[in-house]
């Protein structure tokens, strides 16, 4: 435990017991709302503070909203977070640079490949090997990220629809996402939390047949997306719920650091893939869709359009993947010694590799052992790398002290930042609109709390 | 992990002196210092064949030994190894690309306001194609405002605050790092502000970048940096009554030993580590 500083935490303290006497409090357990309202009316209490969450189905996980309401109108909204804090950043300081991928992929679990890619790009920048990453590895990274963007936006459509009571939208959205998760499983071995992108490249090449599988999946996802559009876009109820709800102007977005689809729904085409390209995004042909409604509805339209743009990029990736090549840097001091193969006990190092290090080459064994247990050293310094996450700009701040582990790894998660806009989006609106506004931010609490 | 951090302060002072050419180091410390300087050079990218031309390094720590073994149990033969941990030091002009232009404009704006560029910006570090301005904490808000408001600078988007704890960087233990983006000009830079652990105060930038509200709360929560002028500096991730600041280096990771097939695996922060 650190020595107490001269400044004790001056967080909001719990109210002493003797001060709460006389303050009426109600506990809603569902279905008793009218009784509570009657009781409040009897007491003549007009100002009610309602805790929405952290265990509320429409708060996207464990987000807690503290709403001060006057009738049905929200007069003040605050977000409380931290219920999913797992100390991933601190944990990463105790693992090697390569093991860090396994941790950061668990932050925003709906878009895990973006954390992996951003982290690995940052490590490569620290090592100074950005240009040495093979082209095929970058293409695979882009392919995986764009597929992940589609699957993440599908979850937005699905859960957003579900929160408004449209279960069909949820079922179609998750079914479509499943097609992409199957691709992830085929390529990385896992549906989520892949740890597939590694410093220097990717863990392994795409297996044979995966290019056709991706093409097939894209056709299916396109079909599901059309179904979703048919269901949603002309639906008067959905339009009434989402249009002019949760508005946030361009100035507000800039002041609150809000990026991603929310910023682009105000008309500014700011996209890190174009503004500060990485992994060769400047060589792909795609558009950055914008809209000027600045409300939940335009964000919905934008995310659907972004899915189609991602498909364009994926198709270009597939063409480039026809050319074989290495998927990991040539520098054996950095490249993870992974010659993976499926064995009787699951995936592991191939028998050929084990035969080599155990039977023929002592030096190979030493090298393998050193790299896997000790890891590689990264020259001291700090870098900041951002990527365009489905929810906005994801930043990774890495500090190295020249050792085999990150000295400090900080993730600027877009959901964390964007949740600050909840107050601005919700205050003055109806309680029901809070659900729409929060859904349009599309926060993932695993990323918010890390 | 914790052992290697506890470098004797005497050695640290010697090493710091050694890497500042021009300052005379105590004679007794000369041998260690030279060794430390040479060893420390392994941790920073080579700037050229001429070692004398290298810019001064910012030493944040000095470590001894290797493989995490210390004391009499150290049979590795590396027990006498002394290595300095140094961050890239200040850069000299030209910084390259648009970096010079931004620094020039900032100099002009700050000199006009009476603050003076030399007082506000302590160092300019260009490393790995990134520009870092090390800013005196007293002038942080003014620098941020100048960077945001001047039409030729226009860093209108802040990407938050990150903290770093260097327990052996005497007088500058706590670092707050701000990343700014100019959407208008397509530029990015970093502001770095330091504060001593004994006086962990840094002015809040929420008046310039409202987005830094939660980020400063997070940095307070994890590092104990007090952002003066913040509207409500409450903990954000940890419970309100949590003691200590978990991301500080002297705060343990925690964890329990795990038994697996008869062997016991210690928690990650107690395993042997490569210092």
XYZ file of C-alpha atoms in Angstrom:
725
model
C 0.000 0.000 0.000
C 1.433 3.371 -0.859
C 2.275 5.763 1.902
C -0.661 8.072 2.490
C -0.014 11.368 0.788
C -0.711 14.661 2.448
C -3.942 14.719 0.485
C -6.378 12.108 1.530
C -8.837 11.177 -1.188
C -11.520 13.796 -1.164
C -14.048 11.817 -3.066
C -17.718 12.041 -2.317
C -18.123 10.508 1.082
C -21.063 8.465 2.144
C -23.643 10.522 3.968
C -23.466 9.982 7.753
C -26.323 7.960 9.124
C -27.743 10.797 11.216
C -28.089 13.062 8.192
C -30.169 10.645 6.178
C -32.973 10.559 8.695
C -36.072 12.152 7.359
C -34.955 11.897 3.723
C -37.453 9.656 2.013
C -36.003 6.924 -0.160
C -37.728 4.405 -2.361
C -36.553 1.133 -3.727
C -38.071 0.119 -7.024
C -38.115 -3.555 -7.762
C -40.122 -3.379 -10.944
C -43.851 -2.972 -11.460
C -44.250 -0.725 -8.431
C -43.433 2.562 -10.114
C -46.964 3.958 -9.808
C -46.955 3.309 -6.066
C -43.681 5.185 -5.720
C -45.010 8.067 -7.787
C -48.143 8.205 -5.631
C -46.070 8.149 -2.470
C -43.828 10.915 -3.826
C -46.868 12.966 -4.770
C -48.307 12.447 -1.282
C -45.077 13.709 0.253
C -45.102 16.699 -2.082
C -41.633 15.771 -3.261
C -41.005 17.001 -6.811
C -37.304 16.449 -7.056
C -36.492 12.769 -7.320
C -33.086 11.247 -7.872
C -33.268 7.937 -9.649
C -30.426 5.477 -9.865
C -30.575 3.791 -13.235
C -28.171 0.897 -13.151
C -25.594 -0.419 -12.603
C -27.817 -3.464 -13.028
C -30.241 -2.121 -15.594
C -30.572 -3.990 -18.868
C -30.528 -0.869 -20.995
C -27.358 0.593 -19.532
C -25.044 -1.542 -21.623
C -23.470 -3.512 -18.832
C -22.657 -1.922 -15.525
C -23.103 1.752 -16.261
C -24.776 3.645 -13.442
C -26.784 6.709 -14.325
C -27.883 9.085 -11.615
C -30.862 10.966 -12.938
C -32.550 13.839 -11.212
C -36.040 13.888 -12.614
C -38.981 16.204 -12.504
C -41.946 14.160 -13.621
C -40.749 12.473 -16.809
C -38.142 15.146 -17.538
C -34.495 14.598 -16.728
C -33.118 17.740 -15.127
C -29.690 16.381 -14.309
C -27.877 13.310 -15.490
C -24.591 11.944 -14.232
C -22.772 8.789 -15.120
C -21.094 6.641 -12.505
C -18.505 4.162 -13.705
C -15.881 1.891 -12.220
C -17.988 -1.204 -11.623
C -15.946 -3.192 -14.128
C -12.516 -1.860 -13.221
C -10.090 -4.762 -13.336
C -6.729 -2.995 -13.309
C -5.652 -4.193 -16.758
C -3.232 -1.272 -17.161
C -1.515 -2.088 -13.862
C -1.399 -5.776 -14.725
C 0.301 -5.046 -18.032
C 3.222 -3.533 -16.115
C 3.980 -6.997 -14.752
C 3.978 -8.963 -18.022
C 6.242 -8.958 -21.018
C 5.534 -6.770 -24.021
C 4.095 -9.714 -25.932
C 1.900 -10.853 -23.048
C 0.437 -7.344 -22.915
C -1.670 -8.172 -25.965
C -3.506 -10.833 -23.986
C -4.508 -8.222 -21.441
C -5.456 -5.262 -23.576
C -7.633 -7.375 -25.852
C -9.969 -7.816 -22.873
C -10.612 -4.104 -22.412
C -13.285 -3.346 -24.993
C -14.418 -6.902 -25.546
C -16.742 -6.016 -28.412
C -13.837 -4.632 -30.454
C -10.813 -6.517 -29.084
C -8.692 -6.378 -32.237
C -8.459 -2.595 -32.099
C -6.792 -2.617 -28.687
C -4.396 -5.303 -29.931
C -3.564 -3.388 -33.090
C -3.101 -0.050 -31.324
C -0.936 -1.611 -28.641
C 1.224 -3.503 -31.128
C 1.633 -0.432 -33.335
C 2.774 1.473 -30.247
C 5.273 -1.231 -29.265
C 6.589 -1.280 -32.829
C 6.978 2.494 -32.769
C 8.922 2.213 -29.502
C 11.143 -0.463 -31.034
C 11.523 1.558 -34.228
C 10.440 -1.370 -36.415
C 7.236 0.143 -37.817
C 8.552 -0.096 -41.373
C 9.819 -3.646 -40.893
C 6.392 -5.126 -40.249
C 5.657 -7.276 -43.316
C 2.993 -5.979 -45.637
C 0.981 -9.162 -45.380
C 0.809 -8.751 -41.587
C -0.537 -5.223 -42.013
C -3.114 -6.425 -44.534
C -4.272 -9.146 -42.138
C -4.483 -6.577 -39.340
C -6.607 -4.270 -41.480
C -8.788 -7.190 -42.530
C -9.369 -8.244 -38.922
C -9.958 -4.693 -37.716
C -12.504 -3.934 -40.413
C -14.345 -7.214 -39.821
C -14.313 -6.309 -36.154
C -15.706 -2.866 -36.938
C -18.636 -4.498 -38.716
C -19.248 -6.929 -35.850
C -19.048 -4.101 -33.320
C -21.521 -1.959 -35.253
C -23.807 -4.981 -35.534
C -23.773 -5.230 -31.738
C -24.655 -1.540 -31.588
C -27.634 -2.129 -33.888
C -28.643 -5.270 -32.009
C -28.428 -3.982 -28.444
C -29.676 -0.541 -29.425
C -32.724 -2.129 -30.990
C -33.212 -4.447 -28.049
C -33.157 -1.549 -25.618
C -35.996 0.065 -27.533
C -37.919 -3.200 -27.354
C -37.172 -4.444 -30.861
C -36.097 -8.012 -30.178
C -36.087 -8.968 -33.859
C -33.360 -6.420 -34.528
C -31.315 -7.921 -31.745
C -31.662 -11.446 -33.087
C -30.740 -10.496 -36.660
C -27.845 -8.335 -35.461
C -26.328 -11.038 -33.302
C -26.879 -13.698 -35.982
C -24.984 -11.535 -38.456
C -22.211 -10.923 -35.919
C -21.893 -14.659 -35.446
C -20.829 -15.013 -39.092
C -17.915 -12.669 -38.408
C -17.030 -14.359 -35.133
C -16.781 -17.648 -37.050
C -14.197 -16.008 -39.295
C -12.307 -14.787 -36.234
C -12.350 -18.293 -34.809
C -11.077 -19.700 -38.083
C -8.215 -17.194 -38.353
C -7.195 -16.608 -34.746
C -8.593 -19.649 -32.984
C -10.878 -17.608 -30.734
C -14.183 -15.806 -31.150
C -13.225 -13.025 -28.754
C -10.120 -11.945 -26.807
C -7.949 -13.187 -29.643
C -4.423 -12.006 -28.724
C -3.868 -12.535 -32.444
C -2.035 -9.349 -33.369
C 1.446 -9.436 -31.840
C 4.289 -6.934 -31.701
C 5.992 -7.364 -35.076
C 3.104 -8.900 -36.982
C 0.371 -11.416 -36.283
C 0.479 -14.743 -34.446
C 0.036 -16.869 -37.559
C -0.928 -16.649 -41.191
C -4.561 -16.983 -42.231
C -5.387 -20.667 -42.717
C -6.089 -22.029 -46.189
C -9.629 -21.475 -47.361
C -10.173 -18.437 -45.175
C -10.306 -15.982 -48.073
C -13.265 -17.839 -49.538
C -14.814 -18.120 -46.098
C -14.568 -14.357 -45.583
C -16.157 -13.714 -49.004
C -18.985 -16.079 -48.122
C -19.493 -14.475 -44.722
C -19.537 -10.998 -46.247
C -22.341 -12.028 -48.584
C -24.332 -13.322 -45.628
C -23.641 -10.262 -43.475
C -24.659 -8.018 -46.354
C -27.955 -9.893 -46.513
C -28.522 -9.491 -42.772
C -27.642 -5.805 -42.978
C -30.237 -5.319 -45.733
C -32.781 -7.046 -43.506
C -31.890 -4.722 -40.653
C -32.197 -1.696 -42.916
C -35.614 -2.874 -44.106
C -36.674 -3.342 -40.514
C -35.306 -0.096 -39.158
C -34.952 2.696 -41.633
C -38.570 3.215 -42.652
C -39.929 2.345 -39.236
C -41.903 5.364 -37.953
C -41.635 4.258 -34.314
C -37.871 3.967 -34.480
C -37.622 7.317 -36.235
C -39.814 8.981 -33.634
C -37.686 7.516 -30.860
C -34.335 8.451 -32.380
C -34.673 11.614 -34.444
C -33.575 14.779 -32.612
C -32.772 12.721 -29.530
C -29.409 12.815 -27.816
C -28.139 15.698 -29.925
C -24.571 16.877 -29.531
C -23.229 19.725 -31.659
C -19.811 19.873 -33.283
C -18.574 22.429 -30.743
C -19.738 20.194 -27.896
C -18.044 17.177 -29.451
C -14.750 19.054 -29.749
C -14.946 20.398 -26.208
C -15.789 16.981 -24.797
C -13.224 15.208 -26.972
C -15.941 13.060 -28.519
C -14.771 11.249 -31.652
C -15.992 8.491 -33.906
C -19.522 8.213 -35.316
C -20.844 10.784 -32.813
C -18.407 13.408 -34.113
C -19.020 12.432 -37.732
C -22.785 12.734 -37.178
C -22.166 16.484 -36.799
C -20.645 16.703 -40.263
C -16.908 16.652 -39.507
C -15.195 13.842 -41.461
C -12.537 13.225 -38.810
C -11.313 9.671 -39.039
C -7.853 8.613 -37.834
C -7.600 6.206 -40.765
C -7.535 9.264 -43.027
C -6.122 11.915 -40.689
C -3.158 9.923 -39.405
C -3.028 6.640 -41.333
C -1.487 3.491 -39.873
C -1.118 -0.083 -41.150
C -1.257 1.249 -44.708
C -4.802 2.630 -44.578
C -3.767 5.375 -46.972
C -3.513 2.752 -49.728
C -7.124 1.596 -49.398
C -10.020 3.109 -51.238
C -12.861 3.953 -48.868
C -15.033 6.879 -47.836
C -15.647 8.417 -44.436
C -19.414 8.786 -44.223
C -20.731 11.891 -42.499
C -24.156 13.157 -41.596
C -25.403 16.433 -40.195
C -28.279 15.448 -37.956
C -26.064 15.263 -34.851
C -28.683 13.019 -33.251
C -29.117 9.330 -32.442
C -30.781 8.680 -35.796
C -27.890 10.027 -37.860
C -25.454 7.976 -35.785
C -27.486 4.877 -36.611
C -27.393 5.679 -40.335
C -23.663 6.401 -40.136
C -22.835 3.112 -38.483
C -24.771 1.166 -41.118
C -22.911 3.033 -43.856
C -19.598 2.417 -42.093
C -20.314 -1.318 -42.224
C -20.508 -1.101 -46.016
C -17.322 0.960 -46.190
C -15.561 -1.633 -44.019
C -16.724 -4.328 -46.427
C -15.087 -2.388 -49.248
C -11.814 -2.388 -47.327
C -12.153 -6.092 -46.483
C -12.591 -6.918 -50.181
C -9.429 -4.984 -51.027
C -7.610 -6.864 -48.256
C -8.732 -10.193 -49.680
C -7.291 -9.286 -53.078
C -3.965 -8.378 -51.485
C -3.895 -11.583 -49.461
C -3.626 -13.608 -52.649
C 0.085 -12.825 -52.599
C 1.890 -14.934 -49.966
C 4.545 -13.555 -47.667
C 5.801 -13.452 -44.091
C 3.441 -12.328 -41.311
C 6.050 -11.531 -38.654
C 9.131 -9.324 -38.650
C 12.336 -11.017 -39.750
C 14.162 -9.945 -36.565
C 14.277 -13.142 -34.522
C 15.000 -11.125 -31.395
C 11.452 -9.744 -31.529
C 9.445 -12.272 -33.531
C 7.522 -14.625 -31.287
C 8.756 -18.186 -31.981
C 5.356 -19.484 -33.015
C 5.145 -22.242 -35.579
C 1.679 -23.218 -34.559
C -0.098 -26.410 -35.410
C -3.153 -28.252 -34.198
C -2.152 -31.143 -31.980
C -4.091 -33.720 -29.998
C -4.385 -31.299 -27.077
C -5.367 -28.254 -29.111
C -3.254 -25.599 -30.752
C 0.388 -25.406 -29.824
C 3.844 -25.200 -31.267
C 4.345 -27.574 -34.160
C 6.129 -30.861 -33.578
C 8.775 -29.873 -36.130
C 9.650 -26.794 -34.110
C 9.745 -28.762 -30.877
C 11.924 -31.403 -32.554
C 14.323 -28.692 -33.664
C 14.677 -26.919 -30.335
C 14.670 -30.089 -28.222
C 16.678 -32.376 -30.446
C 18.970 -30.608 -32.843
C 19.792 -27.030 -31.933
C 20.761 -25.960 -28.444
C 20.940 -22.338 -29.621
C 17.362 -22.485 -30.885
C 16.241 -23.801 -27.525
C 18.048 -21.015 -25.670
C 16.614 -18.448 -28.026
C 13.098 -19.826 -27.662
C 13.398 -19.984 -23.881
C 14.850 -16.473 -23.557
C 12.255 -14.869 -25.777
C 9.308 -16.648 -24.198
C 10.265 -16.278 -20.537
C 12.235 -13.033 -20.536
C 10.844 -11.354 -23.625
C 12.552 -8.648 -25.625
C 13.810 -5.327 -24.374
C 12.366 -2.089 -25.684
C 14.482 1.105 -25.722
C 13.422 3.689 -23.136
C 10.999 6.390 -24.178
C 7.322 7.008 -24.700
C 4.946 6.898 -27.649
C 1.306 7.585 -28.311
C -0.481 5.663 -31.004
C -4.095 6.132 -31.991
C -6.362 4.055 -34.181
C -9.923 4.566 -35.361
C -11.946 2.372 -33.045
C -15.641 1.720 -33.877
C -16.482 4.107 -31.035
C -13.932 6.821 -31.716
C -10.260 7.485 -31.375
C -8.476 4.871 -29.293
C -5.132 6.058 -27.964
C -2.353 4.008 -26.431
C 0.271 5.748 -24.345
C 3.207 3.436 -23.740
C 6.243 4.224 -21.636
C 9.281 1.966 -21.644
C 12.182 2.059 -19.204
C 14.310 -0.139 -21.418
C 13.053 -3.311 -19.794
C 11.160 -6.378 -20.882
C 7.850 -5.090 -19.560
C 5.873 -1.914 -20.199
C 6.705 0.715 -17.580
C 3.302 2.234 -18.137
C 0.504 1.361 -20.523
C -2.436 3.713 -20.716
C -5.416 3.310 -22.992
C -7.475 6.338 -23.923
C -10.669 4.440 -24.503
C -13.239 6.225 -26.654
C -16.186 4.891 -24.625
C -14.671 6.255 -21.420
C -14.311 9.683 -22.921
C -17.618 9.716 -24.791
C -19.645 8.817 -21.708
C -18.906 12.331 -20.473
C -21.423 13.503 -23.051
C -24.303 11.679 -21.327
C -25.239 14.739 -19.261
C -25.311 17.016 -22.263
C -27.295 14.569 -24.364
C -29.888 13.705 -21.729
C -30.577 16.784 -19.650
C -33.848 18.427 -20.573
C -35.132 15.311 -22.300
C -37.409 12.503 -21.246
C -36.323 9.472 -19.242
C -37.099 7.216 -22.194
C -34.698 9.270 -24.314
C -31.854 8.539 -21.908
C -31.880 4.945 -23.119
C -31.689 6.096 -26.748
C -28.941 8.625 -26.048
C -26.775 6.140 -24.146
C -27.303 3.517 -26.839
C -26.196 6.026 -29.486
C -22.911 6.543 -27.612
C -22.516 2.755 -27.770
C -20.319 2.467 -24.674
C -18.699 -0.832 -23.771
C -18.036 -0.835 -20.072
C -15.111 -3.213 -20.312
C -13.299 -0.493 -22.214
C -14.608 2.314 -20.014
C -13.335 0.803 -16.788
C -10.386 -1.279 -18.020
C 10.183 -6.235 -8.573
C 10.233 -3.969 -5.576
C 13.866 -4.713 -4.699
C 15.311 -3.404 -7.910
C 13.431 -0.147 -7.525
C 15.154 0.601 -4.258
C 18.371 1.904 -5.759
C 20.530 3.742 -3.241
C 19.956 7.437 -3.602
C 23.672 8.135 -3.577
C 24.226 6.167 -6.738
C 21.322 7.845 -8.376
C 22.718 11.270 -7.694
C 26.074 10.196 -9.093
C 24.555 8.835 -12.234
C 22.512 11.968 -12.760
C 25.658 14.015 -12.458
C 27.480 11.777 -14.877
C 25.061 12.235 -17.702
C 25.126 15.993 -17.551
C 28.293 16.927 -19.369
C 29.880 20.077 -18.091
C 28.977 19.478 -14.476
C 31.785 18.185 -12.320
C 30.992 14.903 -10.634
C 32.540 13.925 -7.292
C 35.805 12.096 -7.854
C 34.766 9.039 -5.874
C 31.731 8.547 -8.027
C 33.654 8.691 -11.242
C 34.076 4.968 -11.785
C 30.461 4.039 -11.155
C 29.228 7.010 -13.080
C 31.254 6.225 -16.154
C 30.059 2.649 -16.018
C 26.517 3.789 -15.511
C 26.711 6.204 -18.403
C 28.072 3.555 -20.702
C 25.514 0.986 -19.607
C 22.691 3.477 -19.759
C 23.472 4.188 -23.338
C 22.116 0.759 -24.186
C 18.674 1.908 -23.266
C 18.337 4.780 -25.688
C 18.524 4.722 -29.445
C 21.953 5.637 -30.749
C 22.023 9.192 -31.995
C 25.191 8.822 -34.003
C 28.739 7.552 -33.849
C 29.923 10.596 -31.896
C 29.066 9.903 -28.265
C 30.178 13.372 -27.184
C 27.478 15.008 -29.292
C 24.707 13.108 -27.585
C 22.113 15.259 -25.886
C 21.879 15.093 -22.107
C 19.765 12.209 -20.863
C 16.977 12.439 -18.379
C 17.846 9.797 -15.810
C 14.791 8.433 -14.043
C 16.269 5.418 -12.308
C 19.473 3.460 -11.680
C 19.353 -0.314 -11.417
C 21.858 -2.923 -10.363
C 22.252 -6.588 -11.127
C 20.257 -8.662 -13.537
C 17.706 -11.477 -13.566
C 16.063 -10.031 -10.465
C 18.529 -11.759 -8.116
C 20.063 -9.644 -5.347
C 22.327 -10.132 -2.363
C 24.335 -13.258 -1.602
C 21.985 -15.462 -3.553
C 23.095 -13.803 -6.753
C 25.336 -16.295 -8.524
C 24.677 -14.864 -11.957
C 27.855 -12.834 -12.000
C 25.872 -9.802 -13.022
C 25.524 -8.468 -9.460
C 27.900 -5.582 -10.094
C 26.095 -4.393 -13.176
C 24.881 -0.802 -12.879
C 22.493 0.529 -15.454
C 20.888 3.931 -15.673
C 17.368 4.220 -16.950
C 17.175 7.388 -18.982
C 14.386 8.857 -21.020
C 15.247 10.642 -24.258
C 16.655 14.060 -23.402
C 15.895 17.502 -24.859
C 16.356 17.928 -28.596
C 18.177 20.690 -30.410
C 16.891 22.692 -33.324
C 15.961 21.998 -36.023
C 13.277 19.687 -34.687
C 12.195 18.775 -38.178
C 8.995 19.121 -40.183
C 6.292 21.310 -38.712
C 7.697 20.919 -35.189
C 9.821 24.065 -35.611
C 6.866 26.064 -36.875
C 4.686 25.108 -33.919
C 7.442 25.918 -31.426
C 8.078 29.252 -33.190
C 4.421 30.262 -33.080
C 4.127 29.156 -29.466
C 7.250 31.172 -28.602
C 5.715 34.237 -30.217
C 2.375 33.847 -28.425
C 3.929 33.202 -25.024
C 6.484 36.012 -25.341
C 3.718 38.441 -26.299
C 1.629 37.520 -23.273
C 4.528 38.335 -20.965
C 4.924 34.812 -19.643
C 7.887 34.098 -21.848
C 8.495 30.889 -23.751
C 11.634 30.138 -21.752
C 9.693 30.246 -18.485
C 6.799 28.110 -19.668
C 8.472 25.441 -21.810
C 11.294 23.659 -20.012
C 12.326 21.404 -22.857
C 11.381 20.238 -26.309
C 11.837 16.526 -26.908
C 11.589 15.020 -30.361
C 11.643 11.260 -30.171
C 10.260 8.582 -32.482
C 8.752 11.269 -34.733
C 6.712 12.668 -31.853
C 6.945 16.150 -30.390
C 6.861 16.570 -26.626
C 6.779 19.909 -24.865
C 7.818 19.694 -21.231
C 5.841 22.490 -19.639
C 6.288 24.169 -16.254
C 3.208 23.330 -14.254
C 2.556 26.963 -13.287
C 2.047 27.847 -16.955
C 0.295 24.698 -18.154
C -3.148 26.240 -18.561
C -1.764 29.217 -20.449
C 0.226 27.007 -22.805
C -2.809 24.799 -23.410
C -4.951 27.854 -24.091
C -2.397 29.233 -26.527
C -2.178 25.888 -28.300
C -5.942 25.701 -28.607
C -6.773 29.297 -29.490
C -4.046 30.532 -31.809
C -5.166 30.063 -35.407
C -1.740 28.780 -36.481
C -1.614 26.225 -33.671
C -5.267 25.260 -33.158
C -4.902 22.062 -31.161
C -8.622 21.916 -30.579
C -8.960 18.287 -29.543
C -7.531 16.835 -26.360
C -7.144 13.086 -26.092
C -6.978 13.057 -22.344
C -4.447 12.789 -19.572
C -2.165 9.924 -18.685
C -0.051 9.725 -15.562
C 3.365 8.169 -15.110
C 5.117 7.581 -11.797
C 8.915 7.695 -11.642
C 9.655 7.146 -7.934
C 13.389 7.767 -8.408
C 13.126 10.907 -10.504
C 13.740 13.142 -7.476
C 11.553 16.234 -7.413
C 9.719 15.145 -10.572
C 8.163 11.889 -9.434
C 4.751 12.401 -10.940
C 4.288 13.099 -14.621
C 1.026 14.079 -16.277
C 0.993 13.626 -20.028
C -1.508 15.344 -22.330
C -2.012 14.426 -25.965
C -3.399 17.120 -28.233
C -4.642 16.902 -31.805
C -5.051 19.669 -34.305
C -7.818 18.510 -36.620
C -7.408 21.758 -38.572
C -3.730 21.282 -39.355
C -3.499 17.503 -38.971
C -0.890 17.643 -36.217
C -0.342 15.932 -32.895
C 1.806 16.818 -29.929
C 2.296 15.904 -26.327
C 2.540 18.078 -23.236
C 4.385 16.688 -20.257
C 4.103 18.246 -16.829
C 5.828 17.059 -13.698
C 5.155 17.495 -10.009
C 7.067 16.306 -6.956
C 5.443 13.657 -4.804
C 5.670 15.980 -1.804
C 3.570 18.592 -3.604
C 1.471 16.684 -6.133
C -0.374 19.666 -7.555
C -0.917 20.439 -11.234
C -3.422 23.045 -12.430
C -6.517 21.605 -14.051
C -6.918 22.043 -17.794
C -10.675 21.534 -17.732
C -11.219 25.247 -18.378
C -9.451 24.821 -21.734
C -10.356 21.231 -22.556
C -13.579 20.199 -20.763
C -12.946 16.638 -21.954
C -10.061 16.366 -19.499
C -12.603 16.293 -16.655
C -12.826 12.510 -16.367
C -9.250 11.974 -17.474
C -7.977 14.159 -14.636
C -10.234 12.343 -12.212
C -8.729 9.091 -13.438
C -5.175 10.394 -13.038
C -6.017 11.625 -9.530
C -7.523 8.265 -8.723
C -4.566 6.210 -9.946
C -1.607 8.527 -9.275
C -2.758 10.978 -6.635
C -2.028 14.048 -8.728
C -4.242 16.862 -7.441
C -5.551 18.898 -10.328
C -6.155 22.329 -8.803
C -9.271 24.003 -10.105
C -10.982 20.815 -11.233
C -14.763 21.147 -10.696
C -15.145 17.853 -8.801
C -11.964 15.889 -8.357
C -13.486 12.634 -7.135
C -12.243 9.122 -7.678
C -13.661 7.631 -10.826
C -12.656 3.972 -11.066
C -11.806 2.952 -7.512
C -14.398 3.063 -4.715
C -14.726 6.454 -3.029
C -13.130 5.293 0.219
C -10.195 3.459 -1.362
C -6.853 4.115 0.349
C -3.849 4.931 -1.813
C -3.357 5.380 -5.544
C -3.068 2.022 -7.304
C -0.979 2.895 -10.352
C 1.906 4.260 -8.333
C 4.972 2.092 -8.530
C 5.120 1.582 -4.758
C 1.579 0.217 -4.739
C 1.638 -3.589 -4.970
C -0.235 -5.416 -7.679
C -1.707 -7.867 -5.209
C -2.582 -11.477 -5.868
C -2.206 -14.799 -4.145
C 0.029 -17.809 -4.859
C -1.667 -20.382 -7.028
C -1.088 -24.078 -6.539
C -1.134 -26.200 -9.659
C -0.217 -29.889 -9.768
C 1.729 -29.621 -6.547
C 3.817 -26.608 -7.552
C 3.101 -23.105 -6.312
C 3.156 -20.162 -8.666
C 3.691 -16.853 -6.879
C 1.601 -13.808 -7.868
C 2.983 -11.859 -10.846
C 4.590 -9.055 -8.844
C 6.540 -11.524 -6.696
C 7.932 -13.663 -9.485
C 11.530 -13.343 -10.488
C 11.799 -10.505 -12.923
C 14.485 -9.350 -15.299
C 15.695 -6.047 -13.899
